[in-house]
Structure formats: C-alpha cells, structure tokens
Coordinates of C-alpha atoms in Angstrom, one line a residue:
M1 CA -32.5 -8.2 26.7
A2 CA -30.0 -7.3 24.7
A3 CA -28.0 -10.5 22.8
Q4 CA -24.4 -11.8 23.9
A5 CA -21.9 -10.2 21.1
L6 CA -20.3 -13.8 19.5
Y7 CA -17.1 -12.2 21.3
R8 CA -17.7 -12.6 24.2
K9 CA -20.2 -16.5 23.9
W10 CA -17.8 -17.8 22.4
R11 CA -15.1 -16.5 24.3
S12 CA -12.1 -20.2 25.3
Q13 CA -13.4 -21.8 27.8
T14 CA -10.5 -24.4 28.4
F15 CA -6.5 -24.8 27.2
D16 CA -6.8 -25.7 23.7
E17 CA -9.8 -23.4 22.9
V18 CA -7.1 -20.4 23.0
I19 CA -6.0 -20.7 18.8
G20 CA -2.6 -20.5 17.7
Q21 CA -1.0 -19.4 22.1
E22 CA 0.1 -23.1 22.2
H23 CA 3.9 -21.4 23.5
V24 CA 1.9 -20.6 26.5
T25 CA -1.0 -23.2 27.1
R26 CA 1.6 -25.9 26.9
T27 CA 3.4 -23.6 29.8
L28 CA 0.6 -22.9 32.5
R29 CA -0.7 -26.3 32.1
N30 CA 2.9 -28.0 32.1
A31 CA 3.3 -25.4 35.8
L32 CA -0.5 -26.7 37.2
R33 CA 0.4 -29.4 36.3
E34 CA 3.5 -29.5 38.8
G35 CA 2.2 -26.6 40.9
R36 CA 4.9 -24.3 40.3
M37 CA 2.9 -21.6 40.1
A38 CA 4.4 -18.3 39.6
H39 CA 2.7 -15.6 41.6
A40 CA 3.7 -12.7 39.0
Y41 CA 2.8 -12.9 34.9
L42 CA 3.0 -10.8 31.7
F43 CA 1.0 -11.7 29.0
A44 CA 2.4 -9.3 26.2
G45 CA 0.7 -8.7 22.0
P46 CA -0.8 -7.5 20.0
R47 CA -4.8 -6.7 21.0
G48 CA -8.5 -9.5 20.7
T49 CA -5.5 -12.7 21.1
G50 CA -6.0 -13.6 24.0
K51 CA -4.5 -12.7 26.7
T52 CA -7.3 -11.6 29.1
S53 CA -9.3 -15.2 27.8
T54 CA -6.0 -16.7 28.9
A55 CA -5.5 -15.2 32.3
R56 CA -9.3 -15.9 33.2
L57 CA -8.7 -19.6 32.2
L58 CA -5.6 -19.5 34.1
A59 CA -8.4 -18.0 37.2
K60 CA -10.5 -20.6 36.6
A61 CA -7.1 -23.3 36.9
V62 CA -6.4 -22.3 39.7
N63 CA -9.2 -22.7 41.7
C64 CA -10.6 -25.5 39.6
L65 CA -11.9 -28.0 42.9
Q66 CA -11.5 -30.3 40.1
E67 CA -8.2 -33.9 42.3
D68 CA -7.1 -34.0 38.3
P69 CA -4.8 -31.3 37.7
S70 CA -4.4 -31.6 33.8
A71 CA -7.9 -31.8 34.0
R72 CA -8.2 -28.3 35.0
P73 CA -9.8 -26.0 34.3
D74 CA -13.2 -28.5 34.3
N75 CA -16.5 -25.6 34.2
T76 CA -18.5 -28.3 36.0
C77 CA -17.1 -27.3 39.6
P78 CA -18.6 -23.6 41.3
V79 CA -15.9 -21.8 41.1
C80 CA -15.6 -22.6 37.4
L81 CA -19.1 -21.5 37.4
A82 CA -19.2 -18.7 38.7
I83 CA -15.7 -17.9 37.3
N84 CA -17.8 -18.0 34.0
G85 CA -20.9 -16.2 34.9
G86 CA -19.4 -13.7 36.2
T87 CA -19.7 -13.8 40.0
L88 CA -16.8 -14.4 41.7
L89 CA -15.6 -12.5 43.6
D90 CA -12.0 -12.9 43.9
L91 CA -11.0 -13.1 40.5
I92 CA -10.8 -8.9 40.6
E93 CA -10.5 -7.4 36.3
I94 CA -8.7 -3.9 36.8
D95 CA -8.5 -1.6 33.7
A96 CA -5.5 0.6 34.3
A97 CA -7.0 2.7 30.9
S98 CA -9.0 3.9 33.5
N99 CA -7.9 3.5 36.9
R100 CA -4.3 4.5 36.5
G101 CA -3.6 7.1 39.7
I102 CA -1.7 6.2 42.4
D103 CA -4.9 5.9 44.3
E104 CA -6.4 3.3 42.7
I105 CA -3.3 0.8 43.3
R106 CA -3.1 2.3 46.8
D107 CA -6.4 0.4 47.2
L108 CA -5.9 -2.7 45.8
R109 CA -2.3 -2.4 48.1
D110 CA -4.9 -2.3 51.0
K111 CA -7.2 -5.6 50.1
V112 CA -4.3 -7.2 48.3
H113 CA -3.7 -8.8 51.8
F114 CA -8.0 -10.2 52.7
V115 CA -7.5 -14.4 52.7
P116 CA -10.1 -15.5 49.3
S117 CA -13.6 -15.3 50.1
Q118 CA -14.8 -18.4 47.7
A119 CA -11.4 -19.3 45.8
R120 CA -8.4 -21.1 46.7
T121 CA -6.5 -17.8 45.2
K122 CA -7.4 -14.0 44.9
V123 CA -6.4 -12.8 41.0
Y124 CA -5.2 -9.3 39.8
V125 CA -6.4 -8.8 36.1
I126 CA -4.4 -6.3 35.9
D127 CA -5.5 -4.5 32.4
E128 CA -3.9 -2.4 29.2
V129 CA -0.9 -1.9 32.3
H130 CA 1.0 0.1 30.5
M131 CA -1.2 2.9 31.3
L132 CA -0.8 3.1 35.3
T133 CA 1.6 6.4 35.7
P134 CA 5.2 6.4 37.4
E135 CA 4.1 7.1 40.7
A136 CA 0.8 3.5 40.3
F137 CA 4.0 1.4 39.0
N138 CA 6.4 2.0 42.5
A139 CA 3.0 1.5 44.6
L140 CA 2.3 -1.8 42.6
L141 CA 6.8 -2.6 42.9
K142 CA 6.6 -3.9 46.4
T143 CA 3.3 -5.6 46.3
L144 CA 4.5 -7.4 42.9
E145 CA 8.0 -7.8 44.9
E146 CA 6.3 -9.4 47.5
P147 CA 2.7 -10.5 47.2
P148 CA 0.7 -12.7 49.7
P149 CA 0.7 -16.2 48.9
H150 CA -2.9 -16.2 47.7
V151 CA -2.6 -14.0 45.4
I152 CA -0.9 -13.6 41.3
F153 CA -1.0 -11.1 39.5
V154 CA -1.4 -10.9 36.0
L155 CA -0.8 -8.2 33.9
A156 CA -1.9 -7.6 29.8
T157 CA -0.9 -4.9 27.7
T158 CA -0.6 -4.7 23.9
E159 CA 3.0 -2.3 24.4
P160 CA 5.4 -4.4 26.9
H161 CA 8.0 -1.3 26.4
R162 CA 6.3 1.0 28.0
I163 CA 6.0 -1.4 31.2
P164 CA 9.3 -0.4 33.7
D165 CA 11.8 -2.7 33.9
T166 CA 11.9 -3.5 38.0
V167 CA 8.0 -4.5 37.1
L168 CA 9.3 -6.9 33.9
S169 CA 11.8 -8.1 36.4
R170 CA 9.0 -9.7 39.1
C171 CA 6.8 -11.4 36.1
Q172 CA 7.5 -14.5 34.2
R173 CA 6.5 -13.0 30.5
F174 CA 4.4 -15.1 27.7
D175 CA 4.2 -12.8 24.5
F176 CA 0.9 -13.3 22.7
R177 CA 1.9 -13.4 18.6
R178 CA -0.6 -12.7 16.2
I179 CA -3.1 -15.4 14.9
P180 CA -2.4 -16.5 11.2
T181 CA -4.8 -16.3 9.0
H182 CA -6.4 -19.8 8.8
E183 CA -6.3 -20.4 11.9
I184 CA -8.7 -17.7 12.2
V185 CA -11.0 -19.0 9.8
G186 CA -11.4 -22.7 10.8
R187 CA -12.1 -21.7 14.2
L188 CA -14.8 -18.7 12.3
S189 CA -16.2 -22.2 11.1
F190 CA -17.1 -23.8 13.9
I191 CA -18.8 -21.3 15.8
L192 CA -20.5 -20.3 12.3
E193 CA -21.6 -24.4 12.3
Q194 CA -22.3 -24.7 15.9
E195 CA -24.3 -21.3 15.2
G196 CA -26.4 -22.8 12.1
R197 CA -24.8 -20.2 10.0
S198 CA -21.9 -21.0 6.9
A199 CA -19.6 -18.5 4.8
D200 CA -17.7 -19.3 1.5
P201 CA -14.7 -19.6 2.1
G202 CA -13.1 -16.9 0.1
A203 CA -15.7 -14.6 2.5
L204 CA -14.1 -16.3 5.5
E205 CA -10.3 -15.5 4.2
M206 CA -11.8 -11.3 4.2
I207 CA -12.9 -11.9 7.2
A208 CA -10.1 -14.0 8.9
R209 CA -7.4 -11.9 6.9
S210 CA -9.3 -7.7 7.5
A211 CA -8.9 -9.2 11.6
E212 CA -4.5 -9.3 11.4
G213 CA -4.0 -11.4 13.9
S214 CA -6.8 -10.7 15.9
M215 CA -9.4 -13.4 16.7
R216 CA -11.5 -11.6 18.1
D217 CA -12.5 -8.5 16.1
A218 CA -12.6 -11.3 13.6
I219 CA -15.7 -12.6 15.4
S220 CA -17.5 -9.3 16.2
L221 CA -17.0 -8.7 12.6
T222 CA -19.2 -12.0 11.7
D223 CA -21.8 -10.9 14.5
Q224 CA -21.4 -7.8 12.6
L225 CA -22.3 -9.6 9.2
L226 CA -24.3 -12.2 9.7
S227 CA -26.9 -9.1 10.7
Y228 CA -27.9 -9.0 7.4
G229 CA -29.7 -11.6 7.7
D230 CA -28.7 -14.3 4.8
D231 CA -27.9 -17.5 5.7
A232 CA -24.6 -17.1 4.1
I233 CA -22.1 -14.3 4.8
T234 CA -21.0 -13.8 0.7
E235 CA -17.6 -11.7 -0.6
A236 CA -19.9 -8.9 -1.3
Q237 CA -20.8 -8.9 2.1
V238 CA -17.6 -8.6 4.0
Q239 CA -16.5 -5.6 0.6
A240 CA -19.7 -3.7 1.7
V241 CA -19.4 -4.3 5.6
R242 CA -14.8 -3.3 5.3
G243 CA -14.6 -2.6 2.4
T244 CA -11.7 -4.7 1.2
I245 CA -11.3 -5.3 -2.2
S246 CA -11.3 -9.2 -3.9
G247 CA -8.7 -11.2 -4.2
Q248 CA -8.7 -11.4 -7.4
A249 CA -8.6 -7.8 -8.1
I250 CA -5.8 -8.2 -6.2
Q251 CA -4.5 -11.7 -8.1
D252 CA -4.9 -9.5 -12.0
L253 CA -3.3 -6.4 -10.4
A254 CA 0.3 -8.0 -9.4
A255 CA -0.5 -10.3 -12.7
A256 CA -0.7 -6.8 -15.3
M257 CA 2.3 -5.7 -13.7
G258 CA 4.3 -8.8 -14.4
N259 CA 3.5 -8.5 -18.0
G260 CA 4.6 -4.9 -18.1
D261 CA 0.7 -4.6 -18.8
A262 CA 0.9 -0.5 -17.8
A263 CA -2.6 -0.3 -19.8
A264 CA -4.6 -3.1 -17.9
G265 CA -3.3 -1.9 -14.8
L266 CA -4.1 2.0 -15.1
A267 CA -8.1 0.3 -16.6
L268 CA -7.8 -2.2 -13.2
I269 CA -7.6 0.8 -10.8
N270 CA -9.7 3.2 -12.3
Q271 CA -12.5 0.6 -12.9
L272 CA -12.5 0.0 -9.0
G273 CA -12.7 3.6 -8.2
A274 CA -14.6 4.3 -10.0
E275 CA -17.2 1.4 -8.0
G276 CA -16.3 3.8 -5.0
Q277 CA -13.8 1.1 -4.1
D278 CA -11.0 2.2 -0.8
L279 CA -8.4 2.7 -3.7
R280 CA -5.7 2.9 -0.3
Q281 CA -7.2 -0.7 0.4
L282 CA -6.0 -1.4 -2.5
T283 CA -2.8 -0.7 -2.5
I284 CA -2.4 -2.0 1.2
Q285 CA -3.2 -5.4 0.3
L286 CA -1.3 -5.2 -3.5
V287 CA 1.4 -4.9 -1.5
A288 CA 0.8 -8.0 0.4
Y289 CA 0.3 -9.9 -2.2
L290 CA 3.7 -8.7 -4.6
R291 CA 5.6 -9.4 -0.5
A292 CA 4.8 -13.0 -0.6
V293 CA 5.1 -13.1 -4.4
L294 CA 8.9 -12.1 -3.5
V295 CA 9.4 -14.4 -0.7
S296 CA 8.0 -17.2 -3.0
R297 CA 11.1 -16.1 -5.4
V298 CA 13.4 -15.4 -2.7
S299 CA 12.3 -18.2 -0.8
G300 CA 11.3 -21.1 -3.1
P301 CA 10.4 -24.1 -1.6
Q302 CA 10.9 -23.0 1.9
A303 CA 8.2 -20.7 0.8
R304 CA 5.8 -22.5 2.4
Q305 CA 7.5 -22.4 6.3
I306 CA 7.5 -18.5 5.7
L307 CA 4.1 -17.7 4.1
T308 CA 2.0 -19.4 6.8
D309 CA -1.1 -17.2 6.1
L310 CA -1.6 -18.0 2.4
S311 CA -3.8 -21.4 1.2
S312 CA -2.2 -24.4 -0.8
E313 CA -3.9 -22.7 -3.6
Q314 CA -2.9 -19.5 -3.0
L315 CA 1.0 -20.5 -2.2
V316 CA 0.7 -21.8 -6.0
Q317 CA -0.3 -19.2 -7.2
A318 CA 1.6 -16.7 -6.1
Q319 CA 4.8 -19.2 -7.1
A320 CA 3.9 -19.4 -10.7
L321 CA 3.5 -15.0 -10.9
A322 CA 6.8 -15.2 -9.5
E323 CA 8.7 -16.3 -12.2
R324 CA 7.5 -13.4 -14.6
F325 CA 9.8 -10.9 -12.2
D326 CA 13.2 -10.5 -11.4
T327 CA 13.9 -10.0 -7.2
P328 CA 15.2 -6.3 -8.0
N329 CA 12.9 -5.4 -9.6
L330 CA 9.8 -7.1 -8.1
A331 CA 10.9 -5.7 -4.4
R332 CA 11.5 -2.5 -6.0
A333 CA 7.7 -2.3 -7.1
V334 CA 7.2 -3.4 -3.2
R335 CA 9.5 -0.9 -2.4
L336 CA 7.5 2.3 -4.6
L337 CA 3.6 0.5 -3.9
N338 CA 4.3 0.6 0.1
T339 CA 5.3 4.2 0.1
A340 CA 2.1 5.3 -2.4
S341 CA 0.2 2.4 0.2
G342 CA 0.9 5.9 3.5
E343 CA 1.0 9.3 0.9
M344 CA -2.4 8.2 0.1
R345 CA -3.7 8.9 3.7
D346 CA -2.8 12.4 2.9
A347 CA -3.6 12.8 -0.7
T348 CA -5.6 15.1 -2.4
Q349 CA -5.9 12.2 -5.1
P350 CA -5.2 9.0 -3.9
Q351 CA -6.2 7.6 -7.6
L352 CA -3.3 9.9 -9.4
T353 CA -1.2 9.3 -6.3
L354 CA -1.0 5.2 -7.1
E355 CA -1.4 5.6 -10.5
L356 CA 1.8 7.8 -10.5
A357 CA 3.3 4.5 -8.2
W358 CA 1.5 2.1 -10.7
L359 CA 3.3 3.1 -13.8
A360 CA 6.9 3.7 -11.4
T361 CA 7.0 0.3 -11.2
L362 CA 6.9 -1.0 -14.4
Q363 CA 10.1 1.1 -15.0
P364 CA 13.7 -0.5 -14.0
E365 CA 15.6 2.2 -11.7
P366 CA 18.4 3.4 -14.4
A367 CA 21.9 1.5 -15.1
T368 CA 25.0 3.1 -13.7
A369 CA 27.6 1.0 -15.8
I370 CA 30.4 -0.8 -13.1
I371 CA 33.9 -0.6 -15.0
T372 CA 35.7 -2.9 -13.1
A373 CA 39.8 -3.9 -14.2
A374 CA 40.4 -6.9 -15.6
A375 CA 42.2 -9.6 -13.5
P376 CA 46.0 -9.4 -15.2
A377 CA 47.1 -12.2 -16.4
A378 CA 48.1 -13.5 -19.6
P379 CA 46.5 -13.4 -23.4
V380 CA 42.9 -14.0 -22.3
S381 CA 39.6 -11.5 -23.4
T382 CA 38.6 -9.6 -20.3
V383 CA 35.6 -7.2 -20.3
P384 CA 34.7 -4.4 -17.2
A385 CA 31.7 -5.8 -15.2
I386 CA 28.6 -5.7 -17.4
S387 CA 26.2 -5.4 -14.3
A388 CA 22.9 -3.8 -16.7
E389 CA 21.9 -2.8 -20.7
T390 CA 24.6 -0.2 -21.1
S391 CA 24.1 0.6 -24.6
P392 CA 21.9 3.4 -24.9
A393 CA 18.3 2.9 -26.6
S394 CA 19.1 5.4 -29.2
Q395 CA 22.2 3.0 -30.8
Q396 CA 21.4 0.7 -32.4
P397 CA 23.4 -2.6 -31.2
R398 CA 26.5 -3.7 -33.5
L399 CA 28.7 -6.9 -34.1
H400 CA 32.4 -7.1 -35.5
S401 CA 34.0 -7.9 -38.0
G402 CA 31.5 -11.0 -40.1
A403 CA 28.7 -10.6 -38.7
A404 CA 25.1 -10.4 -39.8
P405 CA 23.5 -6.0 -38.5
A406 CA 20.9 -6.4 -35.4
A407 CA 17.6 -5.8 -35.9
P408 CA 16.3 -3.0 -34.7
Y409 CA 15.3 -2.9 -30.2
Q410 CA 15.0 -0.7 -27.4
S411 CA 15.7 -0.8 -24.1
D412 CA 13.9 -1.3 -20.6
A413 CA 14.0 2.0 -19.7
A414 CA 13.1 3.3 -23.3
L415 CA 8.9 1.9 -23.3
A416 CA 7.0 4.7 -23.2
P417 CA 4.1 3.9 -20.1
G418 CA 1.8 2.0 -22.2
K419 CA 1.8 -1.3 -22.8
Q420 CA 5.8 -2.7 -22.9
E421 CA 6.7 -4.4 -25.5
R422 CA 7.3 -8.2 -24.7
P423 CA 10.9 -10.0 -25.0
E424 CA 8.8 -11.8 -27.2
A425 CA 9.8 -9.5 -30.2
V426 CA 13.3 -9.5 -29.8
T427 CA 15.6 -11.0 -32.4
L428 CA 19.1 -11.5 -31.4
P429 CA 21.5 -11.1 -33.9
T430 CA 23.0 -14.0 -35.6
A431 CA 27.4 -14.2 -36.6
Q432 CA 27.0 -15.4 -40.0
S433 CA 30.7 -16.1 -39.0
A434 CA 32.9 -17.3 -36.2
I435 CA 33.9 -14.4 -34.5
P436 CA 37.6 -14.0 -33.5
D437 CA 38.5 -14.7 -30.2
D438 CA 39.4 -11.7 -29.3
Q439 CA 36.5 -9.9 -30.5
V440 CA 34.1 -12.4 -28.4
V441 CA 33.6 -10.3 -25.0
G442 CA 33.0 -6.8 -26.8
V443 CA 31.0 -8.6 -28.6
L444 CA 28.7 -9.8 -25.4
R445 CA 28.9 -6.0 -24.5
E446 CA 27.2 -4.4 -27.9
N447 CA 24.6 -6.6 -27.6
W448 CA 24.5 -7.4 -24.1
T449 CA 20.6 -5.8 -24.0
A450 CA 19.4 -7.4 -26.9
F451 CA 21.1 -10.6 -24.9
L452 CA 19.2 -10.0 -22.2
Q453 CA 15.6 -9.4 -23.5
A454 CA 16.6 -13.0 -25.1
T455 CA 17.7 -14.4 -22.2
E456 CA 14.2 -13.1 -21.0
A457 CA 12.4 -14.4 -23.8
A458 CA 14.0 -18.2 -23.6
R459 CA 14.1 -18.5 -19.9
G460 CA 11.5 -15.8 -17.9
G461 CA 12.9 -13.0 -16.2
S462 CA 14.3 -15.4 -12.9
V463 CA 17.3 -16.0 -15.5
R464 CA 17.8 -12.5 -17.2
G465 CA 17.4 -10.8 -13.1
A466 CA 20.4 -13.2 -12.4
L467 CA 22.2 -12.5 -15.6
R468 CA 21.8 -8.3 -13.8
T469 CA 24.4 -9.4 -11.0
L470 CA 27.1 -10.5 -13.5
R471 CA 30.3 -9.1 -12.4
H472 CA 33.7 -9.9 -14.7
V473 CA 33.5 -11.6 -18.0
V474 CA 36.3 -13.8 -19.7
A475 CA 36.7 -16.0 -23.0
S476 CA 39.5 -18.1 -23.6
G477 CA 38.9 -20.1 -26.2
D478 CA 35.9 -21.8 -26.8
D479 CA 35.4 -20.9 -22.8
V480 CA 33.3 -18.6 -21.6
Y481 CA 34.1 -17.8 -17.7
F482 CA 30.6 -15.4 -15.6
A483 CA 31.5 -14.4 -12.0
F484 CA 28.8 -13.3 -9.5
E485 CA 29.1 -12.0 -6.7
S486 CA 25.6 -13.2 -5.7
E487 CA 25.4 -17.1 -5.5
F488 CA 21.9 -17.0 -6.1
S489 CA 21.8 -15.8 -9.2
K490 CA 25.2 -18.5 -9.6
N491 CA 23.4 -21.0 -8.5
T492 CA 19.9 -20.0 -11.1
V493 CA 22.2 -19.4 -14.3
E494 CA 23.8 -22.7 -13.5
R495 CA 20.8 -25.0 -13.4
A496 CA 20.2 -26.8 -16.5
A497 CA 18.2 -25.6 -18.7
N498 CA 18.9 -22.2 -18.1
K499 CA 23.0 -23.2 -19.3
A500 CA 21.9 -24.8 -21.7
A501 CA 20.0 -21.9 -23.2
L502 CA 22.1 -19.3 -22.5
Q503 CA 25.0 -21.1 -24.1
D504 CA 22.9 -21.7 -27.3
L505 CA 22.5 -17.7 -27.2
I506 CA 26.0 -16.7 -26.9
G507 CA 26.7 -19.4 -29.3
Q508 CA 24.5 -17.4 -32.1
L509 CA 26.0 -14.7 -31.0
L510 CA 29.8 -16.0 -31.8
G511 CA 28.4 -18.2 -34.5
R512 CA 30.4 -21.1 -32.7
S513 CA 29.9 -23.2 -30.2
I514 CA 31.0 -22.5 -26.3
R515 CA 30.9 -23.8 -23.0
L516 CA 29.8 -21.6 -19.8
H517 CA 31.0 -21.6 -16.9
C518 CA 30.1 -19.9 -13.7
Q519 CA 31.9 -18.4 -10.5
L520 CA 31.4 -17.1 -7.4
G521 CA 33.0 -13.4 -7.1
S522 CA 34.0 -10.1 -7.8
Q523 CA 36.2 -11.7 -10.3
V524 CA 37.2 -14.9 -12.7
T525 CA 39.9 -16.8 -11.3
G526 CA 41.7 -19.5 -11.8
V527 CA 41.4 -19.5 -16.0
S528 CA 44.1 -21.3 -17.4
P529 CA 45.9 -19.0 -20.2
A530 CA 46.9 -22.3 -22.2
Q531 CA 47.1 -22.8 -25.7
P532 CA 45.1 -19.5 -24.9
R533 CA 43.5 -18.5 -29.0
A534 CA 43.2 -14.8 -27.7
V535 CA 45.1 -12.0 -29.9
E536 CA 47.6 -11.3 -26.9
S537 CA 47.7 -8.3 -25.1
P538 CA 49.6 -5.1 -26.5
P539 CA 53.0 -4.4 -24.5
A540 CA 53.0 -3.2 -20.7
R541 CA 53.8 0.2 -20.5
P542 CA 54.2 2.3 -17.2
V543 CA 50.9 3.8 -15.3
A544 CA 52.5 7.1 -15.8
D545 CA 53.2 7.3 -19.2
G546 CA 49.3 7.5 -19.6
P547 CA 47.9 6.5 -23.3
P548 CA 48.1 7.5 -27.1
R549 CA 46.0 10.1 -28.6
E550 CA 44.4 8.3 -30.5
E551 CA 43.9 5.3 -27.6
V552 CA 41.7 8.3 -26.1
H553 CA 40.2 9.0 -29.0
E554 CA 39.1 5.1 -29.5
L555 CA 37.7 4.9 -26.1
A556 CA 35.4 6.9 -26.2
D557 CA 34.0 5.6 -28.7
D558 CA 33.0 3.0 -26.4
P559 CA 29.3 3.6 -25.0
V560 CA 29.7 2.0 -21.8
V561 CA 32.7 5.7 -22.0
E562 CA 30.4 8.0 -23.1
H563 CA 28.0 7.1 -20.3
A564 CA 30.1 7.5 -18.3
L565 CA 32.0 11.0 -19.9
H566 CA 28.1 12.2 -20.4
N567 CA 26.5 11.4 -17.4
L568 CA 29.2 10.8 -14.5
G569 CA 31.4 13.4 -15.0
A570 CA 34.8 11.3 -16.7
V571 CA 38.0 13.0 -17.9
P572 CA 38.7 11.4 -20.8
G573 CA 43.0 11.3 -20.2
E574 CA 42.0 9.1 -16.7
V575 CA 39.2 6.4 -18.2
A576 CA 42.0 5.6 -21.0
K577 CA 44.2 5.5 -17.8
G578 CA 41.8 2.9 -15.9
R579 CA 41.6 1.5 -19.6
Q580 CA 45.7 0.9 -19.9
Q581 CA 45.8 -0.7 -16.1
T582 CA 43.1 -3.4 -17.1
K583 CA 45.2 -4.3 -20.6
D584 CA 48.7 -4.3 -18.2

C-alpha cells in the first residue's frame, strides 16, 4: 500500500491549523457562532494556500454534532470522522477542470434538491470553478441565486477574474493570501518534529522561498527531500532537488555590486555556471534580494512591515548593504536584472545575458545636465541645477584664482568595467586662499564630480545619491543654499553628521568656512540680499537685444554649455540668450 503523502496527512483539521489566513478563519468562526452562514462562498487565491482545506473545514463545522458552535469542528463526532475519512456522501467535491460542461451542471442542479442523507447540510465544493463554460455558469446561476435551504456552495478558484459578475454577486468572497516565508518555516518545523525528522534552518528557508507562498508545495517538496533517507534535510539537498542557489552566494554577489567590483561578480557567476547551477534561478533570487535591499534603503525603519519574508538577521544584512547604494542606481540594477531573467529563458547563451546585465548595473546612466533659470534677485551669485557629474571625464577639475590645482580623477562613467576605482582614492582640491563670493558657485560646478566622490567616501552612497537630485544652488556670503525636489534627499543631507561633512568639504574647496542650508523645491527662495558679498550683476538688458558676441564665446568654454552644443544640438546664440535671461 502506498504511503500517504505528507500534504494530505497534515491537511488542516481545525481552523487554528490554517496558516496565514486568519482574516478568513475569523470571519467564518464568527458566522458559525452567530448562525449567519451564507448559502454560497467564493474562495479565491494562489494555489496551495488552503482554499479546499478551508472548504472541507467549513463542511465539517456546519455539520458537526458538537453543541458548542465555537468548538466546531471537534473531529470526534461521526460526521467529522466521516469527512476526514472521505466517506460522507453529503460533501460533494467537483473538479470543474474535468467537469466543466453544461451536462454536468444540469446533473448537479437536478440532485441539489435531494435532502442530505447523513448530515444536516449538503456542501458542494466546486474546485477551479473558473474552468466552467459560459453555458455551465448560466445553468448554475439560478441554483446559486435561490438554493434549497439545506445546501451550501463553496466555489474555489485561482483566477477569480474569469468568473462572471452575475456569479460573483451571489457569493461571499474571501481572498486567500500567499503565506509568508517565516510561517511556512514554522509549520514545516512542526511537521518534521512530529515525523521524527529534522532539517537545517537554512534548508527550511530555501524550501519556503521556493514554494512562493504555497504551503502545499512546501510540504510536498519536504516529502520529496525526506526520500533521501538522511535524518536531517540539508541546504545541499534542497539545492540539488530544487536547483536553488545558496543564500550566501546571493549575498556575495549583491555585496560585489555594492562595492562596484565587476571582476568579483563575473568570477562568482562563472563559478556557479561551472558548477551546473541554474543561472536564471540565480538571477531571480538576486532580483528578490536586491528588491529587499531597495525597500530597506527607501523605507528605513518601516522595512520590517514590508519585508515580512525576511528573518531579523537577513533584514539587518539587507539594511547594512543598502548603505552602499544610492536609490536611483539600485532601482536601475533591479530593473536590468529583472529584464535579463526574462530574456534568459529563450537565450542561446544565458550566462552571457546575465554577465552583460551585471556589467550594465555597474555603469551609471549617462548624466544629462539640466539648466534652470536662477531666481531674478539681487546681487546673489547663483548656479543652474546640478543633478549629476557635468564635467567630461577627460577634463581635469579646475579652481578659480587663488586655488591649488586639482588632483586627476575620473568620472564614474569613464571607469572600465573591471574592478571599479573606489571613491577613497579621490583627492578633493583644496583652495590656498579664500575664493571670492562671486566665484563660489562656479568652483562648485567645476569640481562637482570630485565633490560627489569625496562625499561618498566620507558619508556613503546615500548622501551622494541625495546630492544627485539637487536642483538649484545659491551662494550669498558665507551661506550656501541647496534646493531639492525630493524631501527624502533634503532630509538625508540635513542629518547632522552628513551636513557637517558637506560643510567641511565645501569649505575645503572655498578656503573658508560656510554654512549649508537646505530647502525643498526646484528653486532656492527667501534668500535675503542684505549686505551681499558677491560682486554686482551686470546691468539688465532687454532680452531682444541678445548677448554680445564675446559672451557667446565665453559661454562656449563652460562645460555644461559645451555638452549642450556637442551632444544636444543647441545653438550658441540661443544658449547665451537663456543664460542672459538667467543673469537678468
């Protein structure tokens, strides 16, 4: 005689044993206690989440002979035992996938009027009800609308959108959710303990993750792994059976991305491929892990409420890794790898597809200089928006008069796709004497890339990422004002330690101490022009007059304008007019 499968042996026998669906079981219990049972229910949700098990529990509960409704089902009365043994005639389970025609539903409609033979109520459970034909649904509709008093219908489906609205409107709907990983792990631990077996914690977690929220799939995989004959299930066994990648390999690959170490990532991908690992599964797991890192980075303390599948230790690791990334680049990496996982399904060389996506994640998107008009105020030195590194890789950072020459550096985009140069190697130029107020913004602009890299070395990628969303800068005396469109970026920069570090770095560039102020918006507002130390702006001139020819040549030397001329097809005169409007 064949042994009973674990998922059948450990099917939930009471409402307390239904894992992860408390919102369903609580409502059904209250209805049972108050005698307010509906005549038709729709159980919708992913496979293996307890829909048919709950339907059988409902059939036991409404027919249980226990006098106390709150104690039903008791699994000791003749009716409960008959349902557990599969011998109760008044529980009719129909698979709509193989009985989907109008003839089968007509037969059901004819028999539904017969009174129960053993129980108080006949319960019809129609599984995969979305598979019924339109004609079959029409035949079922009248019975659902006015059923006999001794009948309850339970319709179960994984695709509720395929059920006609006329049928949906006659049912009480309960949506079953995917079961969290930690709850699956807890249930598997209990089952193994009762079976006299054990498993490594890491192995149980791998089983739970591969089940994707399905308790039945998790128990079935555990049953398969027990066939190995060993007393304890190990991670190696799960990897061999399921083709999953170890969590440590995923963390190592994510850490290599956080360090910008392309060579280490390629080596690990090649090693896993040589071992026969499924690289598409590797990509899928890496995307899931980086998504957790992204949520940790964006949500901060609230990440625990979102990442319910992670253990406390895994969440701490994800939060620590999140500090090495800036949000835009991390989101871009997740998007690239997620796209690659789909392309790998039909790729002739899946490893090459993954390697190209891996290298692409380490190359920042090409920066586009955004030029915005400065606020027309008083003698305050302003600069257009600085949203990314605007200096070409071949151009050395420059300082105005009185400043020391800058040390050579490269922008991120210029780094080769091997081991990335780390920001610690960048030397920020130091002014030998105080920079005049009218040159403050110009110095910041010309040394922006080095400034961002020095910021990352000092305070991490989060502050650098925040600075890349900067939209406007105004300098007035010893005060420098930053305007951010993102409140998250503004708050990041305003943290005491981050702000102090930025003031020191800017002071190093300018050769004197400054005070940094942050605002929210696309323009700096409310800056008082009282006692300005910047030189006066040139007199206003009607826009129609256009800029003088010498100003056009002067603008052409500006790296931002040079980018617009060579890459965006801008016209020198128009660029100069826009700059003149800014000055006026």
